[in-house]
Coordinates of C-alpha atoms in Angstrom, one line a residue:
Chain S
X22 CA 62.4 18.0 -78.4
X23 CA 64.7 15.2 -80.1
X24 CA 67.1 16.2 -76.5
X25 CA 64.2 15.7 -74.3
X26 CA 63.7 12.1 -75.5
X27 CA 67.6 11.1 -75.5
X28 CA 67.4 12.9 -71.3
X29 CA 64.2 11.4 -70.8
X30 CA 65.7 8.0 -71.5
X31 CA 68.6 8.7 -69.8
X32 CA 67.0 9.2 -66.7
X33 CA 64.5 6.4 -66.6
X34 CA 67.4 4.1 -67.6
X35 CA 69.1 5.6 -64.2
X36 CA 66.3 5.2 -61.9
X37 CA 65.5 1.7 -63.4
X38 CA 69.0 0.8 -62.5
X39 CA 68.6 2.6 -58.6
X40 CA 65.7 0.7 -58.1
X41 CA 67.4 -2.4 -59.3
X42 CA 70.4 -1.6 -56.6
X43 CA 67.6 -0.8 -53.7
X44 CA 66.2 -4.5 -54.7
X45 CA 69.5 -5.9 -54.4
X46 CA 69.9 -4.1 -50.7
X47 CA 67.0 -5.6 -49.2
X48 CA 67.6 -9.2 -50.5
X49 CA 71.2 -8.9 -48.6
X50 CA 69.9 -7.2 -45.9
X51 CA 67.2 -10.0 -45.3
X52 CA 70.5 -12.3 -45.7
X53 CA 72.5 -10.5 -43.4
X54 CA 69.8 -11.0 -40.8
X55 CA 69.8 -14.3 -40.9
X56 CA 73.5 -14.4 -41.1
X57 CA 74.0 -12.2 -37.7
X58 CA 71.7 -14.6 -35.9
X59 CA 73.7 -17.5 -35.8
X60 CA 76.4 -15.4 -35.3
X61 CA 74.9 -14.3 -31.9
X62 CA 74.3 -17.6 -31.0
X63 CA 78.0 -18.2 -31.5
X64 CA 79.2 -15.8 -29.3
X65 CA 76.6 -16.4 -26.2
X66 CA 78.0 -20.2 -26.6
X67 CA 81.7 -19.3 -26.6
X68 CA 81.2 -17.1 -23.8
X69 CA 81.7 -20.1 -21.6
X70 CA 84.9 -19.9 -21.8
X71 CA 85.5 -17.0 -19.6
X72 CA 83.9 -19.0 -16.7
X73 CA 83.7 -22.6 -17.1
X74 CA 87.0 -24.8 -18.1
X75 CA 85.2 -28.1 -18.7
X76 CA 82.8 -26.4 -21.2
X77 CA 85.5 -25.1 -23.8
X78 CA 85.8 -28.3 -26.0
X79 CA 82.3 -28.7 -26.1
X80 CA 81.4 -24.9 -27.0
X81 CA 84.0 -25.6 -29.7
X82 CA 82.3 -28.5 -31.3
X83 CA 78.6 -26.7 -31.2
X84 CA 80.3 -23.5 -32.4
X85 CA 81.7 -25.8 -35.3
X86 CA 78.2 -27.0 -36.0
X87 CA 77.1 -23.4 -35.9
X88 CA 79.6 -22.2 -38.8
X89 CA 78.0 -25.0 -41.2
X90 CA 75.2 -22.9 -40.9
X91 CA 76.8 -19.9 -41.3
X92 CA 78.0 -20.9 -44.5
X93 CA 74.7 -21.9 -46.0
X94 CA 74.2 -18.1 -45.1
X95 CA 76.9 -16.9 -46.7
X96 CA 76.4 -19.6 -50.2
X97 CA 72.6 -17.2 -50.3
X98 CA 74.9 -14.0 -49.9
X99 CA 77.1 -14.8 -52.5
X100 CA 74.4 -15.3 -55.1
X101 CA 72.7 -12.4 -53.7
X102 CA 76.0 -10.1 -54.6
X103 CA 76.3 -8.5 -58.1
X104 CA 79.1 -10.2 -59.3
X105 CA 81.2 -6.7 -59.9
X106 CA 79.6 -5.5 -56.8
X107 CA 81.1 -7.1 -53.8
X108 CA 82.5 -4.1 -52.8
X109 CA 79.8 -1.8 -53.4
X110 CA 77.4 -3.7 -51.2
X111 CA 80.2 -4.7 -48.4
X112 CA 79.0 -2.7 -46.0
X113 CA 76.0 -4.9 -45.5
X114 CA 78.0 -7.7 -43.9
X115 CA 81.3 -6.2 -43.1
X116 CA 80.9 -6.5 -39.3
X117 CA 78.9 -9.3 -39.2
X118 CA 81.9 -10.8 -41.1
X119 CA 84.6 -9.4 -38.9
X120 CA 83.0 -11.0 -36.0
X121 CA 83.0 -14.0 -37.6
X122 CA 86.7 -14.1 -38.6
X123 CA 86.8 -13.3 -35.1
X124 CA 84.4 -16.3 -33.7
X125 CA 86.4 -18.8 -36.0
X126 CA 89.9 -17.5 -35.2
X127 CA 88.7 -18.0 -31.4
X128 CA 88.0 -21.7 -32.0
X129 CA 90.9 -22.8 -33.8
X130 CA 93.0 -21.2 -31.1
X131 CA 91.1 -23.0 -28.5
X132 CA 91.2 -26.1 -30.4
X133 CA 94.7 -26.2 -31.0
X134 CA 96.5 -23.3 -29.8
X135 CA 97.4 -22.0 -33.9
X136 CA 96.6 -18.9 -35.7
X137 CA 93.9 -19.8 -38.2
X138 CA 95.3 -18.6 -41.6
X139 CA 93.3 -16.4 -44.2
X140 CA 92.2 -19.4 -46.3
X141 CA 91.5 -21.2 -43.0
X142 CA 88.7 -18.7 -42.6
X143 CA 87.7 -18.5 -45.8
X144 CA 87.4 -21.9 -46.0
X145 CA 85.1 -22.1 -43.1
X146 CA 82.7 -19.9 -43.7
X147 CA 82.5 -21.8 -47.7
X148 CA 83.9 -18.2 -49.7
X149 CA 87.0 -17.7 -51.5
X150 CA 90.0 -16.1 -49.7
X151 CA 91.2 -14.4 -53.6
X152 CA 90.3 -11.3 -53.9
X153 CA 89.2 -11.4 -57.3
X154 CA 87.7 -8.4 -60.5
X155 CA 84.5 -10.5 -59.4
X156 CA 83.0 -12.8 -56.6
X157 CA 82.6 -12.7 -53.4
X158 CA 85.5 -13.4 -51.2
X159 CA 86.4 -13.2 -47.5
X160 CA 88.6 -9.2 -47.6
X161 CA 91.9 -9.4 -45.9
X162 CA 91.1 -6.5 -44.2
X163 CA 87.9 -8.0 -41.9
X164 CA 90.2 -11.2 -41.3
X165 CA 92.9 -8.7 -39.4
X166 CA 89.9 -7.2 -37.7
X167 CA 88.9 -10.0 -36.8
X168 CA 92.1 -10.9 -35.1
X169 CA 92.5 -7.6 -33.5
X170 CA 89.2 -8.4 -31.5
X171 CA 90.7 -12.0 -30.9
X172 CA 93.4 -10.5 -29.0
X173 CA 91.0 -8.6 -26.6
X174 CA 88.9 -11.7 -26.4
X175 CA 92.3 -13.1 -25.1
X176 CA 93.2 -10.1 -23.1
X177 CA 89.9 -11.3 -20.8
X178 CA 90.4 -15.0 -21.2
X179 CA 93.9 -14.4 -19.3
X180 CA 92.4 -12.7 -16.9
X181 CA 89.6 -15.2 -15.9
X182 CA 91.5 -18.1 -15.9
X183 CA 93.5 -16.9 -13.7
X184 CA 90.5 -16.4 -11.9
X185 CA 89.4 -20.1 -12.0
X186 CA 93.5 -21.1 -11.2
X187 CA 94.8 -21.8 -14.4
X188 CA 98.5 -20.1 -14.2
X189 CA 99.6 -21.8 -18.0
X190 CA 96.9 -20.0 -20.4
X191 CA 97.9 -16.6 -19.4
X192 CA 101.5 -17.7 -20.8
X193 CA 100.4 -19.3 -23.6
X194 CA 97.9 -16.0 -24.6
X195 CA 100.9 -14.2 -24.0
X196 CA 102.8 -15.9 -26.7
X197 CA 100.2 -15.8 -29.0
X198 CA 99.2 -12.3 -28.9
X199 CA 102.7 -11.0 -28.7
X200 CA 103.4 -12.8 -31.7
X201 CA 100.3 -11.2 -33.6
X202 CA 101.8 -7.8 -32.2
X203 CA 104.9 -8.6 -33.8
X204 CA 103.1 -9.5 -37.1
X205 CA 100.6 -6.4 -37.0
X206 CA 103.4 -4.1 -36.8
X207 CA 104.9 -5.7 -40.4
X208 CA 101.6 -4.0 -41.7
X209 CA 101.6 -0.7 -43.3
X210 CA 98.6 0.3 -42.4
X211 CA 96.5 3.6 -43.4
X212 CA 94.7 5.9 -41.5
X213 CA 91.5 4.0 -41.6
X214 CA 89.3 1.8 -39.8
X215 CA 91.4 -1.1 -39.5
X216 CA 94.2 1.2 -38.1
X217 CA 92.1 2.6 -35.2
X218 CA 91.1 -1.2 -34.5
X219 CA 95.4 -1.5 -34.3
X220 CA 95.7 1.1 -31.8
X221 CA 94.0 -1.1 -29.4
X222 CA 95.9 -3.5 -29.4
X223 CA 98.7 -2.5 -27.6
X224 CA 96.2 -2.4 -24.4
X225 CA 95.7 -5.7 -25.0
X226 CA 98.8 -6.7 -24.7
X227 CA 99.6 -4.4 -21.4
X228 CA 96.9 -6.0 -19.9
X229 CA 98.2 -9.6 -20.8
X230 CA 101.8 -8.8 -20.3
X231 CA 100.2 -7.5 -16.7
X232 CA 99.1 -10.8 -15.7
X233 CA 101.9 -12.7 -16.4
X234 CA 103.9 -10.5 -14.7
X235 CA 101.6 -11.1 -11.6
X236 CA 101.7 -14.4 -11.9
X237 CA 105.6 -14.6 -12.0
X238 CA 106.2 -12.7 -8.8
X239 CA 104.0 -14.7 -7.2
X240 CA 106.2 -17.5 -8.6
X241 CA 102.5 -19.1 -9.9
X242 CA 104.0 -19.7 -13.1
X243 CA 105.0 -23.5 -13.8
X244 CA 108.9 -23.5 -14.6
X245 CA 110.5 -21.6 -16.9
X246 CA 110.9 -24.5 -19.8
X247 CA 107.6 -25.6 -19.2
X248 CA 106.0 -22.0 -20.2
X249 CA 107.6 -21.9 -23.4
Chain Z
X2 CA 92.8 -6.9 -12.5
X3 CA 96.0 -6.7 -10.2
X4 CA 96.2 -2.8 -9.0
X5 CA 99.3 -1.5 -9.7
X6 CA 99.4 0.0 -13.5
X7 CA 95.4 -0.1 -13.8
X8 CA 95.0 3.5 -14.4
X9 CA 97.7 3.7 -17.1
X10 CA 99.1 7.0 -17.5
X11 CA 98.5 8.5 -14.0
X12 CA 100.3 5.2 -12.3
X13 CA 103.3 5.4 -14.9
X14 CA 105.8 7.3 -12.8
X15 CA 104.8 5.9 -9.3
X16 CA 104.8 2.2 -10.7
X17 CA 108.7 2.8 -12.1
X18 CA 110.5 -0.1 -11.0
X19 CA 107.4 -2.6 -11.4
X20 CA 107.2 -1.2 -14.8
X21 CA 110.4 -2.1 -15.6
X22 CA 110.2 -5.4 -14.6
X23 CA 106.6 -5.3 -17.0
X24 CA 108.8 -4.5 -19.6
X25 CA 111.2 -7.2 -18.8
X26 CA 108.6 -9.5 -19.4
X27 CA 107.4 -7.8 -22.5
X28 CA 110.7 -7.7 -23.5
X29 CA 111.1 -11.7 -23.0
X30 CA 108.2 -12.7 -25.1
X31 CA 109.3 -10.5 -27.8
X32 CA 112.6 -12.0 -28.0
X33 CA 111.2 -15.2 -27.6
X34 CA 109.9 -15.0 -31.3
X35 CA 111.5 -17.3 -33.6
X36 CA 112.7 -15.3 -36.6
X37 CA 110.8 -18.4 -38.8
X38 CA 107.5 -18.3 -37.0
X39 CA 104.4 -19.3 -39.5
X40 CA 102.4 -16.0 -37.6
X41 CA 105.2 -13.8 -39.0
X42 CA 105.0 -14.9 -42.6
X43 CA 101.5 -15.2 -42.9
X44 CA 102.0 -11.2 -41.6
X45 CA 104.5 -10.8 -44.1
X46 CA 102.7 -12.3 -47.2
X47 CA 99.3 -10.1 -45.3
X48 CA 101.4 -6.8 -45.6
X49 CA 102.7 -7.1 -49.2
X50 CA 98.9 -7.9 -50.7
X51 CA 98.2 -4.9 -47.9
X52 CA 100.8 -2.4 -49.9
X53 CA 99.9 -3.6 -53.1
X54 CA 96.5 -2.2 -52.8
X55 CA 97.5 0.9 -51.3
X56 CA 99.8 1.6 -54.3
X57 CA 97.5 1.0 -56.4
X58 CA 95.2 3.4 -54.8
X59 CA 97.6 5.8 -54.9
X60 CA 98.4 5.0 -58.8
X61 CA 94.8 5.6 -59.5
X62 CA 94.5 8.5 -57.8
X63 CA 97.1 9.8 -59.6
X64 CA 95.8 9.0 -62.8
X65 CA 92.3 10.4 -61.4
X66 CA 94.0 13.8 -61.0
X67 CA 95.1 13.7 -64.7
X68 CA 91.7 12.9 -66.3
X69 CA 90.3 15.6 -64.3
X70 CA 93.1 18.5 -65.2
X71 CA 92.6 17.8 -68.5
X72 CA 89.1 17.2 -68.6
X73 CA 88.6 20.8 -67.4
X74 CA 90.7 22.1 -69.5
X75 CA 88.7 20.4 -72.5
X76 CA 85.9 22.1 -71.6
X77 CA 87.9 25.3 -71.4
X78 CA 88.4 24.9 -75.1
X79 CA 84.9 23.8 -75.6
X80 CA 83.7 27.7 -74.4
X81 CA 86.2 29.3 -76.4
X82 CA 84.4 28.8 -79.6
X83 CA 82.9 32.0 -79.9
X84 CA 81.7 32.0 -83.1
X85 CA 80.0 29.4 -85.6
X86 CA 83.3 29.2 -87.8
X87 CA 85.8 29.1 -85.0
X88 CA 83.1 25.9 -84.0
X89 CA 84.6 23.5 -85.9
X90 CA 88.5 24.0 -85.3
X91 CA 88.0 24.0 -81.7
X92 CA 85.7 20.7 -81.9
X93 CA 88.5 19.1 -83.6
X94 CA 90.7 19.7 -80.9
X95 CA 88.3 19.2 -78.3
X96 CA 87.9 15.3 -80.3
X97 CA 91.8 15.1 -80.3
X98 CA 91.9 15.7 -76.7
X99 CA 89.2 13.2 -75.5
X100 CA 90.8 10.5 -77.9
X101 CA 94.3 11.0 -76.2
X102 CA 92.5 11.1 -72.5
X103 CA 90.5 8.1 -73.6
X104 CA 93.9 6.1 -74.9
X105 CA 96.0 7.9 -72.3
X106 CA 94.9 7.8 -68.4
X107 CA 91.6 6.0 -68.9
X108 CA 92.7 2.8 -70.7
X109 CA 95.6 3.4 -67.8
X110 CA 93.2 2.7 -65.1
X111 CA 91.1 -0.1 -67.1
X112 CA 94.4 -2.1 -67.3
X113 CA 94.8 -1.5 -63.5
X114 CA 91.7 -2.8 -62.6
X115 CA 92.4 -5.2 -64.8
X116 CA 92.3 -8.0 -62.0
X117 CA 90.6 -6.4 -59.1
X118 CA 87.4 -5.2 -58.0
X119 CA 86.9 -2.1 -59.2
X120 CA 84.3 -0.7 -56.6
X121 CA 87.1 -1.1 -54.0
X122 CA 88.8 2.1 -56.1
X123 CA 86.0 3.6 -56.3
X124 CA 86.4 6.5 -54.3
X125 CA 89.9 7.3 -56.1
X126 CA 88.9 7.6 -59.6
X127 CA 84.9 9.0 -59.0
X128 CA 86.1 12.4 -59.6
X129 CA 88.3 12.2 -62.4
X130 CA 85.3 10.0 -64.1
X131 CA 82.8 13.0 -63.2
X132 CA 85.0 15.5 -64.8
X133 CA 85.4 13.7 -67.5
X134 CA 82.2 12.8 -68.0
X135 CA 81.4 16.4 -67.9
X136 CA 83.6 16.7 -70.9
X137 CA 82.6 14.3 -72.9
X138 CA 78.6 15.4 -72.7
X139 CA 79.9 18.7 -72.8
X140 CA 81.2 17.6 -76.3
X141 CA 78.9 15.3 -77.5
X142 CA 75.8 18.4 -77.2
X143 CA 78.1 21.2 -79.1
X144 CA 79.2 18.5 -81.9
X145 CA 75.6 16.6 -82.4
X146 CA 73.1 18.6 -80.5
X147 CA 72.6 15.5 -78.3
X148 CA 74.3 14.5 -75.2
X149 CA 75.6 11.1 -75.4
X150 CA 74.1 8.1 -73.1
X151 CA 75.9 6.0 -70.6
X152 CA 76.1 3.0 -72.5
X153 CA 77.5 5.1 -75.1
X154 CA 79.8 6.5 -73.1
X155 CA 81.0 3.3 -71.4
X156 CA 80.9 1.4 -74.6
X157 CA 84.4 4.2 -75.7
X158 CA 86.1 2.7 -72.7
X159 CA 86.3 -0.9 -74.0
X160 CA 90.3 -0.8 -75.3
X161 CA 92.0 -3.9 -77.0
X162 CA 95.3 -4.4 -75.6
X163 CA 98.0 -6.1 -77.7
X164 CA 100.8 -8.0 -75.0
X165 CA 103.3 -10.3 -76.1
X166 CA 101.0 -10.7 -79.8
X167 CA 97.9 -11.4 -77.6
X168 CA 95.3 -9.2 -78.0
X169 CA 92.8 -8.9 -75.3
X170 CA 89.9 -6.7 -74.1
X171 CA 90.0 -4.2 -71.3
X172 CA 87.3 -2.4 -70.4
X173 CA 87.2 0.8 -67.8
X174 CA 84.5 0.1 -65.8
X175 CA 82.6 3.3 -64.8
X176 CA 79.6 3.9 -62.4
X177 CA 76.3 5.0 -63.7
X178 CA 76.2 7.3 -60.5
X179 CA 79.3 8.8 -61.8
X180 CA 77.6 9.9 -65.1
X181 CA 74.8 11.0 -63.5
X182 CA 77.2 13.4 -61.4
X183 CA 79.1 14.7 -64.2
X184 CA 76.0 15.2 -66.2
X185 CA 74.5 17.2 -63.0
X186 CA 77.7 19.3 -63.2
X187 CA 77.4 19.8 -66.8
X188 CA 74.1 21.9 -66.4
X189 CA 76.6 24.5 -64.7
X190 CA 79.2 24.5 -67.9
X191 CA 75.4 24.8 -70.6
X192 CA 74.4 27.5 -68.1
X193 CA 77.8 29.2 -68.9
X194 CA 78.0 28.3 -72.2
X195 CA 74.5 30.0 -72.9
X196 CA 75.2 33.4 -71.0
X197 CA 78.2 33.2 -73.3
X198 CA 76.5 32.6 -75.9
X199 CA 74.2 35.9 -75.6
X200 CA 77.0 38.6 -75.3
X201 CA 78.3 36.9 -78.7
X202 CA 74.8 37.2 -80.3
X203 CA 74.1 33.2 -80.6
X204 CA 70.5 34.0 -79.0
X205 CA 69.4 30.6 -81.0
X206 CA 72.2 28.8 -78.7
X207 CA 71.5 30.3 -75.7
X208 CA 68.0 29.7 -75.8
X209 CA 68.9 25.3 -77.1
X210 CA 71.1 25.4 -74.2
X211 CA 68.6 26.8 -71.8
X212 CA 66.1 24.3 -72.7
X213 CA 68.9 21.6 -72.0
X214 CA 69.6 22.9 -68.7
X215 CA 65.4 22.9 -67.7
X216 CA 65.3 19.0 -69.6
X217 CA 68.2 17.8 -67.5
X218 CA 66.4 20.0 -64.0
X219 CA 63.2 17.8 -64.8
X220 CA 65.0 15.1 -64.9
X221 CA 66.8 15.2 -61.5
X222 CA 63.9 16.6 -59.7
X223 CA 62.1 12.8 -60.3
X224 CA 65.3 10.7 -59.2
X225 CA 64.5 9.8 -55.7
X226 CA 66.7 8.3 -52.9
X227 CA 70.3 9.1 -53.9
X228 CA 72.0 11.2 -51.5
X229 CA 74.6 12.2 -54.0
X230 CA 72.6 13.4 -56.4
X231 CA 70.6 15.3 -53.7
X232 CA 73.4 17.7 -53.0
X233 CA 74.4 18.6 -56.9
X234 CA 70.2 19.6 -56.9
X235 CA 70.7 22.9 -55.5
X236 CA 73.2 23.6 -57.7
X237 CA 71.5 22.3 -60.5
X238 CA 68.6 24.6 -59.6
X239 CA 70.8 27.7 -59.3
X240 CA 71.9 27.2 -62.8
X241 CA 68.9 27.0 -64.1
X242 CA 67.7 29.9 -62.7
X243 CA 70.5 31.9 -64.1
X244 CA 69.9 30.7 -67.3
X245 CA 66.0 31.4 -67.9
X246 CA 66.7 34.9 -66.1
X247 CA 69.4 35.0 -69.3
X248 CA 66.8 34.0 -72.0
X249 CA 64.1 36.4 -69.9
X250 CA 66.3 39.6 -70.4
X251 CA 67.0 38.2 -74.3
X252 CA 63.4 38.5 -74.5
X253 CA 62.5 41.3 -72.9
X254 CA 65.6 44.0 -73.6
X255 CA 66.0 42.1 -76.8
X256 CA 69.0 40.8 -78.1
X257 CA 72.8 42.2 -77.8
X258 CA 75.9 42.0 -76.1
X259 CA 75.9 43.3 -72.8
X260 CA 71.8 43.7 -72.5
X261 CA 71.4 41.1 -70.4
X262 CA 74.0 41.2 -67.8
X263 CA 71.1 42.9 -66.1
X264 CA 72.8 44.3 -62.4
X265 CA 76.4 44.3 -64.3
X266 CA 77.9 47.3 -65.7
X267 CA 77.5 47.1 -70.1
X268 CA 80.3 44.6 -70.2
X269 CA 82.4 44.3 -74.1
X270 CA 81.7 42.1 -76.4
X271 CA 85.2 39.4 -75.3
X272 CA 84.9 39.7 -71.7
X273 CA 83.4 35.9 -71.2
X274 CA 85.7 33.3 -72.0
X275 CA 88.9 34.8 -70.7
X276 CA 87.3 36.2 -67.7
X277 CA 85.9 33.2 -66.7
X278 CA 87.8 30.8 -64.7
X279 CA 87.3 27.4 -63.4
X280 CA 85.0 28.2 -60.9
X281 CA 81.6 27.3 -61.7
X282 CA 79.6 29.3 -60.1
X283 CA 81.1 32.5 -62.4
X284 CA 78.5 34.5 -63.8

């Protein structure tokens, strides 16, 4: 019987500590929600960009507003995660955070033309870009998934301003994407998620390379010096 | 979209000379990149922090695989005790054996982690952790007749490290979900241990470990919601069964080797241990 009481313990002790985790799911879950609803409202705003020029720098400046808020989300998330546990709860806001990474990288590059870095990101959406044995952090791995869907984002932005008569972007795009081509390929990456997110890439870059080439047979691009 | 090269592959050969022009301009931009660009470094810094994770996945796989081999071969050593006197010599060895797994691969992987998150390693070192855990229970009921509790267990994987005359604490973190999977596992290994136990004449042992097996059943039959735990139940039930059907024919044909391998042909007394392999499900 003296076994029975040592198992007995053992297992309340265990489902004590699985109720605990379900507890813990729901909180971020509830945060998560909240987190993925700004987020929608930053990519209905930055849509403008595929059809109205004028509207770019002020889609910027509300999207900037609207990251603010997605870091108050994200301060609640990060008191809500264990703090061993990032990784064991990450699913929760993986995508949600890969779109951001996304959504930021976007308006930096609309803003100034640049790659936003890592920290950049980090920085924005008020976590820590060290991966650390505890906190929370912004993983390397959802910032270059997030850049991977910048560079479809881009793949249509060529396209559409071309659409609406601007002949530079598609050149500028160009240079930008081929440069995060060039960079992607340093990476040794696995046979995982972020490596079937890779693979798309280079369809990005066909269909980018594809304008420009348009563009320069029909001699629409501005000359040669100018582009670079 | 402009029509030429829309429809990728089936356009490829028609599209020739426009495509080499494509790649012209492909070929442009890529050259165009400055050999200093900030994109590239940041992509060079990304890739090493990239590798260093993956070796160290591989690493702790590697010392996963290690805890495990040994672990089952612990409890390999564990069922060759066959009788009360031969106990003792092979619990000693079985101790020596978990002290040099806990000071070898273990603390190995504790220093590893030492710095990162170790839920992102999870999946690399769950199994040898099962196994092992598996051992140590497996140990811990034939030594003190009780099988020793998580806390217990985790509390043998804080190791002092002494570096350059500093001493500091690691600590191996392991799951409770892990435990709980390696003590589902070790209901197969009591269920074993028991039948074993009969065609040696330890009726008093087989009949313990039966009760084990049932207490540890009850148990899993009240955790609810984990799906990992879920799929070890069936086997958890199967080895109960075969163990009251073991203590059933103990009763009913009475004790003695052989008697209660009831479809089997009268098996000798030494047939278990070296018969029985790995495989769990052996009977």
């Amino acid at each position: 019987m003296c076994t029975n009481h040592v198992i007995n313990s053992i297992f309340t002790e265990f489902q004590r500590n699985l109720d605990q985790e379900q507890d813990n799911r729901e909180a971020i879950r509830n945060i998560c929600k909240d987190i993925s609803q700004v987020l929608r409202e930053v990519t209905t705003i930055l849509q403008v960009i595929h059809y109205n020029e004028d509207g770019i720098g002020p889609a910027c400046v509300k999207a900037r507003d609207l990251f603010e808020k997605a870091q108050e989300g994200y301060a609640r998330l990060k008191e809500a995660v264990p703090d061993h546990e990032y990784f064991k709860y990450q699913e929760h806001w993986r995508s949600i955070t890969q779109r951001y990474c996304f959504l930021i990288a976007l308006t930096i590059w609309l803003e100034t033309g640049i790659l936003a870095t890592h920290d950049t990101v980090a920085q924005i959406l008020g976590i820590s870009a060290v991966e650390k044995r505890c906190g929370f952090h912004l993983d390397i791995e959802d910032y270059l998934s997030g850049l991977l869907q910048l560079c479809s984002e881009l793949a249509r932005l060529a396209v559409n301003s071309v659409t609406r008569a601007d002949y530079e972007k598609p050149t500028q795009i160009s240079k930008f994407v081929m440069e995060l081509n060039a960079g992607f390929r340093l990476l040794n990456l696995k046979n995982d998620h972020l490596r079937k997110r890779f693979d798309v890439l280079k369809y990005d870059v066909k269909k980018i390379e594809e304008v420009v080439y348009d563009l320069s047979i029909r001699g629409l691009l501005a000359a040669p010096d100018a582009a670079v | 979209m402009p029509g030429p090269g829309r429809h990728y592959r089936g356009n490829r050969k028609a599209a020739n000379p426009s495509a080499a022009s494509l790649s012209t301009v492909a070929r442009e931009s890529a050259l165009a990149l400055p050999d200093d660009s900030p994109v590239l470094a940041i992509f060079k810094d990304i890739a090493l922090k990239l590798t260093a994770r993956q070796d160290r996945h591989e690493r702790l796989v590697k010392l996963s695989r290690d805890i495990t081999i040994e672990s089952k071969r612990i409890i390999f050593v564990l069922h060759s005790a066959m009788t009360k006197e031969a106990n003792a010599k092979v619990l000693a060895d079985a101790n020596d054996r978990i002290q040099k797994l806990l000071n070898g691969p273990i603390k190995s992987i504790g220093i590893e982690l030492e710095y990162s998150p170790a839920y992102l390693h999870l999946r690399a070192v769950t199994s040898g952790f099962q196994e092992f855990v598996e051992a140590r229970t497996m140990f811990s009921i034939m030594a003190t007749g009780q099988i020793i509790t998580f806390p217990e267990v985790q509390k043998e994987l804080e190791f002092v490290v002494t570096e350059n005359d500093e001493q500091r604490k690691v600590v191996t973190m392991i799951t409770d979900n892990d435990y709980m999977l390696g003590l589902a596992d070790l209901t197969g290994e009591l269920m074993r241990k028991a039948i074993n136990s009969v065609s040696t004449g330890e009726s008093e042992d087989c009949i313990q470990a039966c009760q084990v097996v049932r207490d540890l059943y009850t148990g899993y039959l009240g955790i609810t919601n984990n799906r990992h735990l879920l799929r070890k139940l069936t086997t958890t039930r199967t080895n109960v069964n075969k163990v009251e059907m073991a203590v059933y024919a103990l009763r009913v044909r009475g004790s003695g080797p052989g008697l209660m391998a009831a479809g089997n042909p009268p098996a000798p007394d030494i047939d278990a241990p070296a018969g029985l392999s790995d495989d769990e499900g052996y009977y």
